């Protein structure tokens, strides 16, 4: 009988909430239609009128386009929660704020202070909240409701008689099958995570948490929160989100837009250096060396080596006259150019101009020329002389970062000169053929070189669509006059006015500019970054405003972090703080226990971790002399079971040498095969880990592999399990 009453109440709750959600979507459609109509009217006016009128139209067109993009991005799961307060008030929480035509609030933005209680209220400390309702939707349909009663007595006094339904919003989200893209858990952020998301934007915030504790979700939600609450500071510079791999970025690519934000740049470290294609894996020995901060001195020395003084004075004949490139003149001209403080390639112009002037002076003195016209003609002769150009280039050679690194690591004499602070055996580890592809460890070195070299002669100047300073100032005047609602920058508006219908967002401009500096940087899997990689990121944010998330127990890079103070203190001094996430929402308790027991036996610096989920039969171990066929059979069994239900992801994690045989045995691309490192940051319903003892040659790699499943961990092995791993 009680179950029937509960079912009736739940159905009644669904119907009532569907009515509310229908109203919210109706309002969303109205706002989208209004913006479409206004944008259409502006476009119909065309480019006629005075410059001021055209500027006004461009400003408003930009405003409406941004508004439409925002409204489109929040179509999915527009509303996900409701708060019932002790004073009888009730309000709904969603991805953006909505009001009706009379400006009466209909939906509260999840980032607004009023919505904080949706995440922070607990039964022990409910504050003004007596009931928190979670709404689950598919498209525009409400499929489930669940009440989280925080004050039963107050709820009864209010006369409420609603049933608690479902297994809990958090556990429902965790129990959902993996789809290959990160689930948006904005409705299920818990108090521990919410405190991190809403922490002040001062200095660097380091978030340490074990597998499944929601570090990535917290990082993404914090980026959206900061963009919302610090828009004035961040809208012109943007937020940079660094992920460990392109696979990972595809995995999370929809989360920020679905939270109502499109103003962030998501990329890998390699993506920060345009034109660099990373296709090779660096051996551990050289990767560790390249990650050291002293490599900045090596790159600096390699650049300086391109500023050469000839061994002897050199005579050059110009139209029957002899001029001399003197060693003393070269030294003096180089010193003058360096003192300008410009990058190597850009300072070369000053050096060349100085040297051409000195050679011209020699001709002037020989010919006893006095008129300016004759002097200009002689200078042109010197500048156009092929031998002079060659000699000046040899003294100050322009070069790209890519060629600098290729030469440095393929020519022993150059490496010996630039890296003489390294012992010989370490320099030998860095040597490789000139045609060798670039690696992840090369990226910070290329960036360091690009910083010191600057643009090649004739390189990028101002883009055709890039507005001038005067045009930007005019755009600011337009915005001051007509207002913008905080949705468009002067730079974006100026680009729009300059380029007609085309305009560049902050994110688009930042992506195309290696020297762009951001208002805030979010780094995921931060424990993997080398000191040189951190140096690279610090250049992107001079204000030192960072959110850094990671787990030092999962460090797989030989140049990565194993203790946060060791890395953070040199970078931020006292301007950083450490917070920890201690609850694993993703990993079943049995999997977490097995992984942590192994990690402690391997002496990894594991954090405290409590699993929120108990699942039966969450772990299994199979020993067989043919682990490849056995693993393929187990993976197929789980995939077939998912195919008959509501879907799910199965992945095989194995040492690289087994990948070819495993893919052949699996016979389908539907079941992916990963190395432990490739699986970092990803999650699967079932993870089949093959030959863990081999993976455990890097203890952190195995810890990563063991903590990928959300439902079941299958371990397949022919060799004995590593010490501490008991299933």
C-alpha positions as CSV (number, residue, x, y, z in Angstrom):
1,X,0.0,0.0,0.0
2,X,2.8,2.3,0.9
3,X,4.5,1.5,-2.4
4,X,1.3,2.4,-4.3
5,X,1.1,5.8,-2.5
6,X,4.7,6.4,-3.3
7,X,4.2,5.5,-6.9
8,X,1.1,7.8,-7.1
9,X,3.0,10.6,-5.5
10,X,5.9,10.2,-7.9
11,X,3.6,10.2,-10.9
12,X,1.9,13.3,-9.5
13,X,5.3,14.9,-9.0
14,X,6.3,14.1,-12.6
15,X,3.2,15.7,-14.0
16,X,3.6,18.8,-11.9
17,X,7.3,19.2,-12.8
18,X,6.6,18.5,-16.5
19,X,4.2,21.5,-16.4
20,X,6.9,23.7,-14.9
21,X,9.6,22.5,-17.4
22,X,7.2,23.0,-20.3
23,X,6.8,26.6,-19.2
24,X,10.6,27.1,-19.0
25,X,11.1,25.8,-22.5
26,X,8.3,28.0,-23.8
27,X,10.1,31.0,-22.3
28,X,13.4,29.8,-23.8
29,X,11.8,29.5,-27.2
30,X,10.3,33.0,-26.8
31,X,13.7,34.5,-26.0
32,X,15.3,32.7,-28.8
33,X,12.6,33.9,-31.2
34,X,12.9,37.5,-30.1
35,X,16.7,37.4,-30.6
36,X,16.3,35.8,-34.0
37,X,13.7,38.4,-35.0
38,X,15.9,41.3,-33.9
39,X,19.0,39.8,-35.6
40,X,17.0,39.3,-38.8
41,X,15.7,42.9,-38.7
42,X,19.3,44.2,-38.3
43,X,20.6,42.1,-41.2
44,X,17.7,43.4,-43.5
45,X,18.9,46.9,-43.0
46,X,22.1,46.1,-44.8
47,X,25.4,48.1,-44.8
48,X,23.8,51.5,-45.7
49,X,23.9,54.6,-43.5
50,X,26.5,56.6,-41.7
51,X,29.6,54.9,-40.1
52,X,28.0,55.4,-36.7
53,X,24.7,53.7,-37.8
54,X,26.7,50.8,-39.2
55,X,28.6,50.5,-35.9
56,X,25.4,50.5,-33.9
57,X,24.0,47.7,-36.1
58,X,27.1,45.6,-35.7
59,X,27.1,46.0,-32.0
60,X,23.6,44.9,-31.7
61,X,24.1,42.0,-34.2
62,X,27.0,40.7,-32.1
63,X,24.9,41.0,-29.0
64,X,22.0,39.0,-30.5
65,X,24.2,36.3,-32.0
66,X,25.9,35.7,-28.7
67,X,22.5,35.5,-27.0
68,X,21.2,33.0,-29.5
69,X,24.4,30.8,-29.1
70,X,23.9,30.8,-25.3
71,X,20.3,29.9,-25.5
72,X,21.0,27.1,-28.0
73,X,23.8,25.7,-25.8
74,X,21.4,25.1,-22.8
75,X,18.7,23.3,-24.7
76,X,19.6,20.0,-23.1
77,X,18.7,19.6,-19.4
78,X,17.7,23.2,-19.0
79,X,16.3,22.7,-15.5
80,X,17.6,20.1,-13.0
81,X,16.6,21.1,-9.5
82,X,14.2,22.7,-7.1
83,X,14.7,24.1,-3.6
84,X,11.9,24.3,-1.1
85,X,12.7,26.8,1.7
86,X,11.6,27.0,5.3
87,X,9.7,30.2,4.6
88,X,7.5,28.6,2.0
89,X,9.4,29.9,-1.0
90,X,10.3,27.6,-3.9
91,X,12.6,28.2,-6.8
92,X,14.1,26.1,-9.6
93,X,17.8,25.8,-10.5
94,X,19.1,25.3,-14.0
95,X,21.8,26.1,-16.5
96,X,21.0,29.8,-17.0
97,X,18.7,32.3,-15.4
98,X,15.3,33.0,-17.0
99,X,12.6,35.6,-16.2
100,X,9.2,36.1,-17.7
101,X,8.1,39.2,-19.6
102,X,7.4,41.0,-16.4
103,X,10.9,40.2,-15.1
104,X,9.6,37.7,-12.6
105,X,12.3,35.0,-12.0
106,X,11.5,31.6,-13.4
107,X,14.8,29.8,-13.3
108,X,17.9,30.5,-11.2
109,X,21.3,30.1,-12.7
110,X,23.3,27.3,-11.0
111,X,26.3,29.7,-10.5
112,X,24.2,32.4,-8.8
113,X,24.7,32.8,-5.0
114,X,21.0,31.9,-4.4
115,X,21.7,28.4,-5.9
116,X,24.6,27.5,-3.7
117,X,22.3,25.8,-1.2
118,X,21.3,23.3,-3.9
119,X,24.9,21.9,-3.6
120,X,25.9,22.8,-0.1
121,X,22.9,22.0,2.1
122,X,23.1,18.8,4.1
123,X,20.9,17.1,6.7
124,X,23.4,18.1,9.3
125,X,23.4,21.7,8.1
126,X,20.3,22.4,6.0
127,X,20.3,26.1,6.4
128,X,16.9,27.5,5.0
129,X,16.4,24.4,2.8
130,X,13.8,21.7,3.9
131,X,13.7,19.8,0.6
132,X,15.9,19.5,-2.4
133,X,14.3,18.0,-5.5
134,X,16.4,16.6,-8.4
135,X,14.8,16.5,-11.8
136,X,16.0,14.1,-14.5
137,X,15.1,15.0,-18.1
138,X,15.5,13.6,-21.5
139,X,15.1,16.2,-24.1
140,X,12.2,18.3,-22.9
141,X,10.5,15.5,-21.0
142,X,10.8,15.0,-17.2
143,X,11.6,11.3,-16.7
144,X,12.2,11.2,-12.9
145,X,12.0,13.2,-9.8
146,X,13.7,12.6,-6.4
147,X,13.3,14.5,-3.2
148,X,16.2,14.9,-0.7
149,X,14.4,15.8,2.5
150,X,16.8,17.7,4.8
151,X,14.3,18.8,7.5
152,X,11.5,16.3,8.0
153,X,9.8,18.2,10.8
154,X,9.7,21.5,8.8
155,X,8.4,19.7,5.8
156,X,5.5,18.3,7.8
157,X,4.7,21.7,9.2
158,X,4.5,23.0,5.7
159,X,1.9,20.3,4.9
160,X,4.0,18.6,2.2
161,X,3.3,14.9,1.6
162,X,5.6,14.0,-1.3
163,X,7.3,10.7,-1.6
164,X,11.0,10.2,-1.9
165,X,11.7,8.4,-5.2
166,X,14.6,6.8,-7.1
167,X,18.0,5.6,-5.9
168,X,19.4,9.1,-5.4
169,X,20.4,11.7,-8.0
170,X,24.1,11.2,-7.5
171,X,24.0,7.4,-7.6
172,X,21.7,7.6,-10.6
173,X,24.2,9.7,-12.5
174,X,27.0,7.4,-11.5
175,X,25.0,4.4,-12.5
176,X,24.3,5.7,-15.9
177,X,26.1,3.8,-18.7
178,X,29.2,5.4,-20.2
179,X,28.7,7.0,-23.6
180,X,32.3,8.0,-24.4
181,X,31.6,11.6,-23.5
182,X,31.7,12.9,-20.0
183,X,28.3,13.1,-18.2
184,X,27.4,16.6,-17.1
185,X,27.0,16.3,-13.3
186,X,26.0,19.8,-12.6
187,X,22.9,18.6,-10.7
188,X,24.9,16.2,-8.6
189,X,27.8,18.2,-7.4
190,X,28.2,17.6,-3.7
191,X,29.2,20.0,-0.9
192,X,32.9,19.0,-0.9
193,X,33.1,19.7,-4.6
194,X,30.9,22.8,-4.5
195,X,33.3,24.5,-2.0
196,X,36.1,24.0,-4.5
197,X,34.1,25.3,-7.5
198,X,33.2,28.5,-5.7
199,X,36.6,29.2,-4.0
200,X,37.9,32.7,-4.5
201,X,39.8,33.4,-7.7
202,X,43.1,34.4,-5.9
203,X,46.4,32.8,-6.7
204,X,46.6,29.1,-7.5
205,X,44.1,26.6,-6.2
206,X,45.4,23.0,-6.2
207,X,42.8,20.3,-6.0
208,X,44.1,16.9,-5.1
209,X,41.8,13.9,-5.3
210,X,41.9,10.2,-5.9
211,X,40.3,8.4,-8.9
212,X,36.6,9.0,-9.3
213,X,36.5,12.0,-6.9
214,X,35.2,14.3,-9.6
215,X,38.3,16.4,-10.2
216,X,37.6,16.9,-13.9
217,X,34.0,17.8,-13.3
218,X,35.0,20.2,-10.6
219,X,37.6,21.8,-12.9
220,X,35.0,22.3,-15.7
221,X,32.3,23.6,-13.4
222,X,34.9,26.0,-11.8
223,X,35.8,27.3,-15.2
224,X,32.1,28.0,-15.9
225,X,31.6,29.5,-12.4
226,X,34.6,31.9,-12.8
227,X,33.5,33.0,-16.3
228,X,30.1,33.8,-14.8
229,X,31.1,35.6,-11.6
230,X,34.3,37.3,-12.9
231,X,33.1,38.1,-16.4
232,X,34.5,41.7,-16.3
233,X,38.0,40.3,-15.5
234,X,37.9,37.3,-17.8
235,X,35.8,38.2,-20.9
236,X,38.6,40.0,-22.7
237,X,41.3,37.5,-21.9
238,X,39.4,34.2,-21.6
239,X,39.9,31.0,-19.7
240,X,42.4,28.3,-20.8
241,X,41.6,24.7,-20.1
242,X,44.6,22.3,-20.5
243,X,43.8,18.6,-20.9
244,X,46.2,15.6,-21.2
245,X,45.2,14.4,-24.7
246,X,42.9,15.1,-27.7
247,X,40.9,12.0,-26.8
248,X,40.3,13.5,-23.4
249,X,39.2,16.8,-24.9
250,X,36.7,15.1,-27.2
251,X,35.5,13.3,-24.1
252,X,34.6,16.5,-22.2
253,X,34.0,18.8,-25.2
254,X,30.3,19.4,-24.6
255,X,30.4,20.1,-20.9
256,X,31.3,23.8,-20.8
257,X,28.8,24.7,-23.5
258,X,26.0,22.8,-21.8
259,X,26.8,24.8,-18.6
260,X,26.1,28.0,-20.5
261,X,29.6,29.0,-21.3
262,X,31.3,29.2,-24.7
263,X,34.2,31.5,-23.8
264,X,36.9,29.0,-22.9
265,X,39.8,27.5,-24.9
266,X,40.3,23.8,-24.4
267,X,43.5,22.3,-25.7
268,X,46.5,20.2,-24.9
269,X,50.0,21.6,-24.3
270,X,50.9,20.9,-27.9
271,X,47.9,22.9,-29.0
272,X,49.4,26.0,-27.5
273,X,52.2,26.0,-30.1
274,X,50.6,26.4,-33.6
275,X,52.1,24.3,-36.4
276,X,53.6,21.6,-34.1
277,X,52.5,18.0,-34.8
278,X,53.4,15.6,-32.0
279,X,53.6,12.1,-33.3
280,X,56.3,10.3,-31.3
281,X,56.8,9.1,-27.7
282,X,59.9,10.3,-25.9
283,X,62.1,7.7,-24.1
284,X,62.0,8.1,-20.3
285,X,65.7,9.1,-20.0
286,X,65.5,12.0,-22.5
287,X,62.0,13.0,-21.4
288,X,63.2,13.5,-17.8
289,X,66.1,15.7,-19.0
290,X,63.9,17.8,-21.3
291,X,61.5,18.4,-18.5
292,X,64.1,20.1,-16.3
293,X,64.0,23.9,-15.9
294,X,67.7,24.1,-16.8
295,X,66.7,23.3,-20.4
296,X,65.6,26.9,-20.6
297,X,69.3,27.8,-20.4
298,X,70.1,25.2,-23.1
299,X,67.6,26.8,-25.4
300,X,68.8,30.3,-24.6
301,X,72.4,29.2,-25.4
302,X,71.2,27.6,-28.6
303,X,69.6,30.8,-29.7
304,X,72.6,32.9,-28.7
305,X,74.8,30.5,-30.8
306,X,73.0,31.8,-33.9
307,X,74.5,35.2,-33.2
308,X,78.0,34.5,-34.4
309,X,81.2,36.6,-34.8
310,X,83.3,35.6,-37.8
311,X,86.8,34.2,-37.1
312,X,88.4,36.9,-39.1
313,X,87.6,40.1,-40.9
314,X,86.0,39.5,-44.3
315,X,86.5,41.7,-47.4
316,X,83.6,42.1,-49.9
317,X,83.8,43.8,-53.3
318,X,80.9,46.1,-54.2
319,X,81.0,47.8,-57.6
320,X,84.7,47.7,-57.7
321,X,85.2,48.9,-54.2
322,X,86.2,46.9,-51.1
323,X,84.4,47.0,-47.8
324,X,85.4,45.0,-44.7
325,X,83.0,43.2,-42.3
326,X,85.1,43.7,-39.2
327,X,84.8,41.4,-36.2
328,X,84.8,44.4,-33.9
329,X,81.9,46.0,-35.8
330,X,79.9,42.7,-35.7
331,X,80.4,42.5,-31.9
332,X,79.4,46.1,-31.4
333,X,76.3,45.8,-33.7
334,X,75.2,42.6,-32.0
335,X,75.5,44.2,-28.6
336,X,73.4,47.1,-29.6
337,X,70.7,44.8,-31.1
338,X,70.6,42.7,-27.9
339,X,70.2,45.7,-25.7
340,X,66.9,46.5,-27.4
341,X,65.5,43.4,-25.6
342,X,63.6,42.1,-28.6
343,X,63.5,38.4,-29.7
344,X,66.3,37.1,-31.9
345,X,64.5,37.1,-35.2
346,X,63.1,40.5,-34.7
347,X,66.3,42.0,-33.3
348,X,68.1,40.8,-36.4
349,X,66.6,43.7,-38.4
350,X,68.4,46.2,-36.1
351,X,71.7,44.2,-36.4
352,X,71.4,44.1,-40.2
353,X,70.6,47.8,-40.4
354,X,73.5,48.7,-38.2
355,X,75.9,46.6,-40.2
356,X,74.7,48.0,-43.5
357,X,75.2,51.5,-42.1
358,X,78.8,50.7,-41.2
359,X,79.6,49.2,-44.6
360,X,77.9,52.2,-46.3
361,X,80.0,54.5,-44.3
362,X,83.1,52.8,-45.6
363,X,82.0,53.4,-49.2
364,X,81.0,57.0,-48.5
365,X,84.5,57.7,-47.1
366,X,86.2,56.0,-50.0
367,X,84.1,57.8,-52.6
368,X,84.0,61.1,-50.6
369,X,80.2,61.2,-51.1
370,X,78.4,64.1,-49.4
371,X,74.8,64.3,-50.8
372,X,72.0,62.4,-49.1
373,X,70.8,61.1,-52.5
374,X,74.2,59.5,-53.2
375,X,74.4,58.1,-49.7
376,X,71.0,56.5,-50.1
377,X,72.0,55.0,-53.4
378,X,75.2,53.5,-51.9
379,X,73.2,52.1,-49.0
380,X,70.8,50.4,-51.4
381,X,73.8,48.9,-53.2
382,X,75.1,47.5,-50.0
383,X,71.8,46.1,-48.9
384,X,71.1,44.4,-52.2
385,X,74.5,42.8,-52.5
386,X,74.2,39.0,-52.3
387,X,77.5,38.5,-50.5
388,X,76.6,41.1,-47.9
389,X,73.3,39.4,-47.2
390,X,75.0,36.1,-46.8
391,X,77.6,37.5,-44.5
392,X,75.0,39.2,-42.3
393,X,72.9,36.1,-42.1
394,X,75.9,34.0,-41.0
395,X,76.5,36.5,-38.2
396,X,72.8,36.6,-37.1
397,X,70.8,33.8,-38.6
398,X,67.0,33.9,-38.5
399,X,65.5,30.5,-37.7
400,X,62.3,28.8,-36.7
401,X,61.8,27.1,-33.3
402,X,61.4,23.8,-35.1
403,X,64.6,24.1,-37.0
404,X,66.5,25.3,-33.9
405,X,65.5,22.1,-32.0
406,X,66.2,19.8,-35.0
407,X,69.7,21.2,-35.3
408,X,70.3,21.2,-31.6
409,X,69.5,17.6,-31.1
410,X,71.0,16.2,-34.3
411,X,74.3,18.0,-34.3
412,X,76.6,17.0,-31.4
413,X,78.8,20.1,-31.6
414,X,75.8,22.4,-31.2
415,X,74.4,20.3,-28.3
416,X,77.9,20.2,-26.6
417,X,78.0,24.0,-26.8
418,X,74.5,24.8,-25.6
419,X,74.2,22.0,-23.0
420,X,77.7,22.0,-21.6
421,X,76.2,22.1,-18.1
422,X,74.9,18.5,-18.7
423,X,77.2,15.5,-18.4
424,X,78.2,13.8,-21.6
425,X,76.0,10.7,-21.1
426,X,72.9,12.9,-20.7
427,X,73.7,14.9,-23.8
428,X,74.0,11.6,-25.7
429,X,70.5,10.7,-24.6
430,X,69.2,13.9,-26.3
431,X,70.8,13.2,-29.7
432,X,68.5,12.0,-32.5
433,X,68.2,12.3,-36.3
434,X,67.2,15.6,-37.8
435,X,64.1,14.1,-39.3
436,X,62.9,12.6,-36.0
437,X,59.3,13.6,-35.2
438,X,58.5,15.9,-32.3
439,X,57.3,14.5,-28.9
440,X,55.3,15.9,-26.0
441,X,58.6,16.6,-24.2
442,X,59.7,18.8,-27.1
443,X,56.6,21.1,-26.9
444,X,57.8,23.3,-23.9
445,X,61.2,23.5,-25.5
446,X,59.6,24.7,-28.8
447,X,57.6,27.2,-26.9
448,X,60.7,28.4,-25.1
449,X,62.5,28.8,-28.4
450,X,59.5,30.6,-29.9
451,X,59.6,33.1,-27.0
452,X,63.3,33.8,-27.5
453,X,63.2,33.8,-31.3
454,X,60.0,35.7,-32.1
455,X,58.5,35.8,-35.6
456,X,60.6,35.1,-38.7
457,X,61.3,38.1,-41.0
458,X,58.1,38.6,-43.0
459,X,56.1,36.5,-40.5
460,X,52.8,37.3,-39.0
461,X,51.9,40.9,-38.8
462,X,48.5,42.2,-38.1
463,X,45.8,39.9,-39.6
464,X,43.5,41.5,-42.2
465,X,40.6,40.9,-39.9
466,X,42.5,42.2,-36.8
467,X,41.3,45.7,-35.8
468,X,43.7,48.5,-35.1
469,X,44.0,50.3,-31.7
470,X,41.9,53.1,-33.1
471,X,39.2,50.8,-34.2
472,X,39.2,49.0,-30.8
473,X,38.9,52.4,-29.1
474,X,36.0,53.3,-31.4
475,X,34.3,50.0,-30.5
476,X,34.7,50.8,-26.8
477,X,33.0,54.2,-27.4
478,X,30.1,52.4,-29.1
479,X,29.7,49.9,-26.2
480,X,29.8,52.8,-23.7
481,X,27.1,54.6,-25.6
482,X,24.7,51.7,-26.4
483,X,25.6,49.1,-23.8
484,X,26.3,45.4,-24.4
485,X,24.9,43.5,-21.5
486,X,28.3,42.2,-20.6
487,X,28.2,39.8,-23.6
488,X,30.7,41.2,-26.1
489,X,34.2,42.8,-25.9
490,X,35.4,45.9,-27.7
491,X,38.0,43.7,-29.5
492,X,35.3,41.3,-30.8
493,X,33.0,44.2,-31.8
494,X,35.9,46.0,-33.6
495,X,36.7,42.8,-35.5
496,X,33.0,42.4,-36.4
497,X,32.9,46.0,-37.7
498,X,36.1,45.5,-39.7
499,X,35.2,42.2,-41.2
500,X,31.6,42.7,-42.1
501,X,29.6,39.5,-41.0
502,X,32.7,37.7,-39.9
503,X,34.0,38.2,-36.3
504,X,36.5,36.5,-34.0
505,X,35.6,35.5,-30.5
506,X,38.1,35.8,-27.7
507,X,38.6,32.0,-27.9
508,X,39.2,32.2,-31.7
509,X,41.7,35.0,-31.3
510,X,43.5,33.2,-28.5
511,X,43.8,30.0,-30.4
512,X,45.6,31.7,-33.3
513,X,48.0,33.7,-31.1
514,X,50.8,31.8,-29.3
515,X,51.6,34.8,-27.2
516,X,48.0,35.2,-25.9
517,X,47.8,35.7,-22.1
518,X,44.6,34.4,-20.3
519,X,42.8,35.6,-17.3
520,X,42.7,32.2,-15.7
521,X,44.1,28.8,-16.5
522,X,42.6,25.4,-15.5
523,X,45.0,22.4,-15.7
524,X,43.7,18.9,-15.5
525,X,45.9,15.9,-14.8
526,X,48.4,18.5,-13.6
527,X,50.6,16.0,-11.9
528,X,52.0,15.0,-15.3
529,X,53.5,18.3,-16.2
530,X,57.2,18.8,-16.1
531,X,58.9,21.9,-14.8
532,X,59.4,23.2,-18.3
533,X,55.7,22.6,-19.1
534,X,54.8,24.7,-16.0
535,X,57.2,27.4,-17.2
536,X,55.3,27.3,-20.5
537,X,51.9,27.7,-18.8
538,X,53.1,30.5,-16.5
539,X,53.8,32.6,-19.5
540,X,50.1,32.3,-20.5
541,X,48.9,33.8,-17.2
542,X,51.0,36.6,-15.8
543,X,48.5,37.1,-13.0
544,X,49.2,33.6,-11.7
545,X,45.5,32.7,-11.5
546,X,45.2,28.9,-11.8
547,X,43.0,26.0,-10.9
548,X,45.1,22.9,-10.8
549,X,43.6,19.5,-10.4
550,X,45.4,16.1,-10.2
551,X,46.4,13.1,-8.2
552,X,50.1,12.6,-7.4
553,X,49.5,8.9,-7.0
554,X,48.5,8.7,-10.7
555,X,51.7,10.4,-12.0
556,X,53.0,8.4,-15.0
557,X,55.5,11.0,-16.4
558,X,59.1,10.7,-15.3
559,X,59.2,14.5,-15.2
560,X,55.9,14.9,-13.4
561,X,55.0,15.8,-9.8
562,X,55.0,13.4,-6.8
563,X,54.5,16.0,-4.1
564,X,52.6,19.3,-4.7
565,X,54.8,21.7,-2.6
566,X,57.9,20.6,-4.6
567,X,56.3,21.9,-7.8
568,X,54.0,24.7,-6.5
569,X,56.4,26.5,-4.1
570,X,58.9,27.6,-6.8
571,X,56.1,28.7,-9.1
572,X,53.7,30.5,-6.7
573,X,55.7,30.9,-3.4
574,X,52.9,31.4,-0.8
575,X,50.2,32.3,-3.4
576,X,48.7,28.8,-3.6
577,X,46.5,26.5,-1.5
578,X,45.8,22.8,-1.5
579,X,42.3,21.3,-1.2
580,X,41.4,17.7,-1.2
581,X,38.5,15.6,-2.6
582,X,38.1,12.5,-0.5
583,X,35.0,10.8,-1.8
584,X,35.0,8.6,-5.0
585,X,31.7,8.8,-6.7
586,X,32.6,6.8,-9.8
587,X,34.5,3.7,-8.6
588,X,32.8,0.9,-6.8
589,X,34.1,0.3,-3.3
590,X,35.7,-3.1,-4.1
591,X,37.6,-1.6,-7.1
592,X,38.8,1.4,-5.0
593,X,39.9,-0.9,-2.1
594,X,41.9,-3.2,-4.5
595,X,43.5,-0.2,-6.2
596,X,44.4,1.6,-3.0
597,X,45.8,-1.6,-1.4
598,X,48.1,-2.1,-4.4
599,X,49.1,1.6,-4.4
600,X,50.1,1.5,-0.8
601,X,52.1,-1.6,-1.4
602,X,53.8,0.1,-4.3
603,X,54.5,3.2,-2.0
604,X,52.5,5.6,-4.2
605,X,51.4,8.8,-2.4
606,X,47.7,7.9,-2.4
607,X,45.1,10.3,-0.9
608,X,42.4,9.4,1.5
609,X,39.6,8.0,-0.6
610,X,36.1,6.7,0.4
611,X,34.0,5.0,-2.2
612,X,30.3,6.1,-2.3
613,X,29.1,3.1,-4.2
614,X,28.8,-0.6,-3.2
615,X,28.3,-3.0,-6.1
616,X,28.3,-6.8,-6.0
617,X,30.8,-8.7,-8.1
618,X,32.7,-5.5,-9.0
619,X,36.1,-7.2,-9.4
620,X,37.3,-10.4,-10.9
621,X,40.7,-12.0,-11.7
622,X,41.4,-14.7,-14.3
623,X,44.7,-16.4,-14.8
624,X,45.2,-18.2,-18.1
625,X,48.2,-19.1,-20.2
626,X,46.6,-17.3,-23.1
627,X,45.7,-13.9,-21.7
628,X,44.9,-12.4,-25.1
629,X,42.2,-14.8,-26.1
630,X,40.8,-14.8,-22.5
631,X,40.7,-11.0,-22.3
632,X,39.0,-10.8,-25.7
633,X,36.4,-13.3,-24.7
634,X,35.6,-11.5,-21.4
635,X,35.4,-8.2,-23.2
636,X,33.0,-9.6,-25.8
637,X,30.8,-11.1,-23.1
638,X,30.3,-7.8,-21.4
639,X,29.8,-5.9,-24.6
640,X,27.1,-8.4,-25.7
641,X,25.4,-8.0,-22.4
642,X,25.3,-4.2,-22.8
643,X,24.1,-4.5,-26.4
644,X,21.0,-6.3,-25.0
645,X,20.3,-3.6,-22.4
646,X,20.8,0.2,-22.3
647,X,24.4,0.2,-23.6
648,X,27.8,0.7,-22.0
649,X,31.5,0.9,-22.7
650,X,34.0,-1.9,-22.5
651,X,37.7,-1.2,-22.8
652,X,40.9,-3.2,-22.7
653,X,43.9,-1.7,-21.0
654,X,47.2,-3.5,-21.8
655,X,50.9,-3.1,-22.3
656,X,51.7,-1.6,-25.8
657,X,53.3,-4.8,-27.1
658,X,50.0,-6.7,-26.8
659,X,47.8,-4.2,-28.6
660,X,48.2,-5.7,-32.1
661,X,47.3,-9.2,-30.9
662,X,44.4,-7.9,-28.8
663,X,42.8,-5.9,-31.6
664,X,43.1,-9.0,-33.8
665,X,41.5,-11.2,-31.2
666,X,38.7,-8.7,-30.5
667,X,38.0,-8.3,-34.2
668,X,35.9,-5.2,-33.7
669,X,36.6,-1.5,-33.3
670,X,33.7,-1.2,-30.9
671,X,36.0,-2.3,-28.1
672,X,38.9,0.0,-27.7
673,X,42.4,-1.0,-26.6
674,X,44.4,1.5,-24.5
675,X,47.7,1.8,-22.8
676,X,47.4,2.9,-19.2
677,X,48.5,6.4,-20.1
678,X,46.0,6.6,-22.9
679,X,43.2,5.7,-20.5
680,X,44.1,8.5,-18.1
681,X,41.1,10.7,-17.4
682,X,38.6,8.3,-19.1
683,X,36.0,6.0,-17.6
684,X,34.4,2.8,-18.8
685,X,31.6,0.6,-17.5
686,X,34.0,-2.4,-17.7
687,X,37.8,-2.2,-17.8
688,X,39.7,-5.4,-18.7
689,X,43.3,-5.0,-17.5
690,X,45.7,-7.4,-19.1
691,X,49.1,-8.5,-17.6
692,X,49.1,-6.0,-14.7
693,X,52.6,-7.0,-13.6
694,X,54.0,-5.7,-16.8
695,X,52.0,-2.5,-16.5
696,X,53.2,-2.2,-12.9
697,X,56.8,-1.6,-14.1
698,X,55.5,1.9,-13.7
699,X,53.4,1.7,-10.5
700,X,51.4,4.8,-11.3
701,X,50.4,3.3,-14.6
702,X,48.8,0.3,-13.0
703,X,47.0,2.5,-10.4
704,X,45.5,4.5,-13.3
705,X,44.4,1.3,-15.2
706,X,42.8,-0.3,-12.1
707,X,40.7,2.8,-11.4
708,X,39.0,3.3,-14.8
709,X,35.8,1.1,-14.4
710,X,32.5,2.4,-13.0
711,X,31.0,-1.1,-12.7
712,X,33.4,-3.9,-13.0
713,X,37.2,-4.5,-13.1
714,X,38.4,-7.6,-14.9
715,X,42.0,-8.6,-14.5
716,X,43.5,-11.1,-16.9
717,X,47.0,-12.4,-16.5
718,X,49.4,-15.3,-17.2
719,X,52.2,-13.9,-15.0
720,X,51.7,-13.6,-11.2
721,X,49.9,-10.5,-10.0
722,X,52.1,-7.7,-8.6
723,X,52.6,-7.4,-4.9
724,X,49.6,-5.8,-3.1
725,X,47.1,-6.6,-5.9
726,X,44.6,-9.1,-4.5
727,X,41.2,-9.7,-6.2
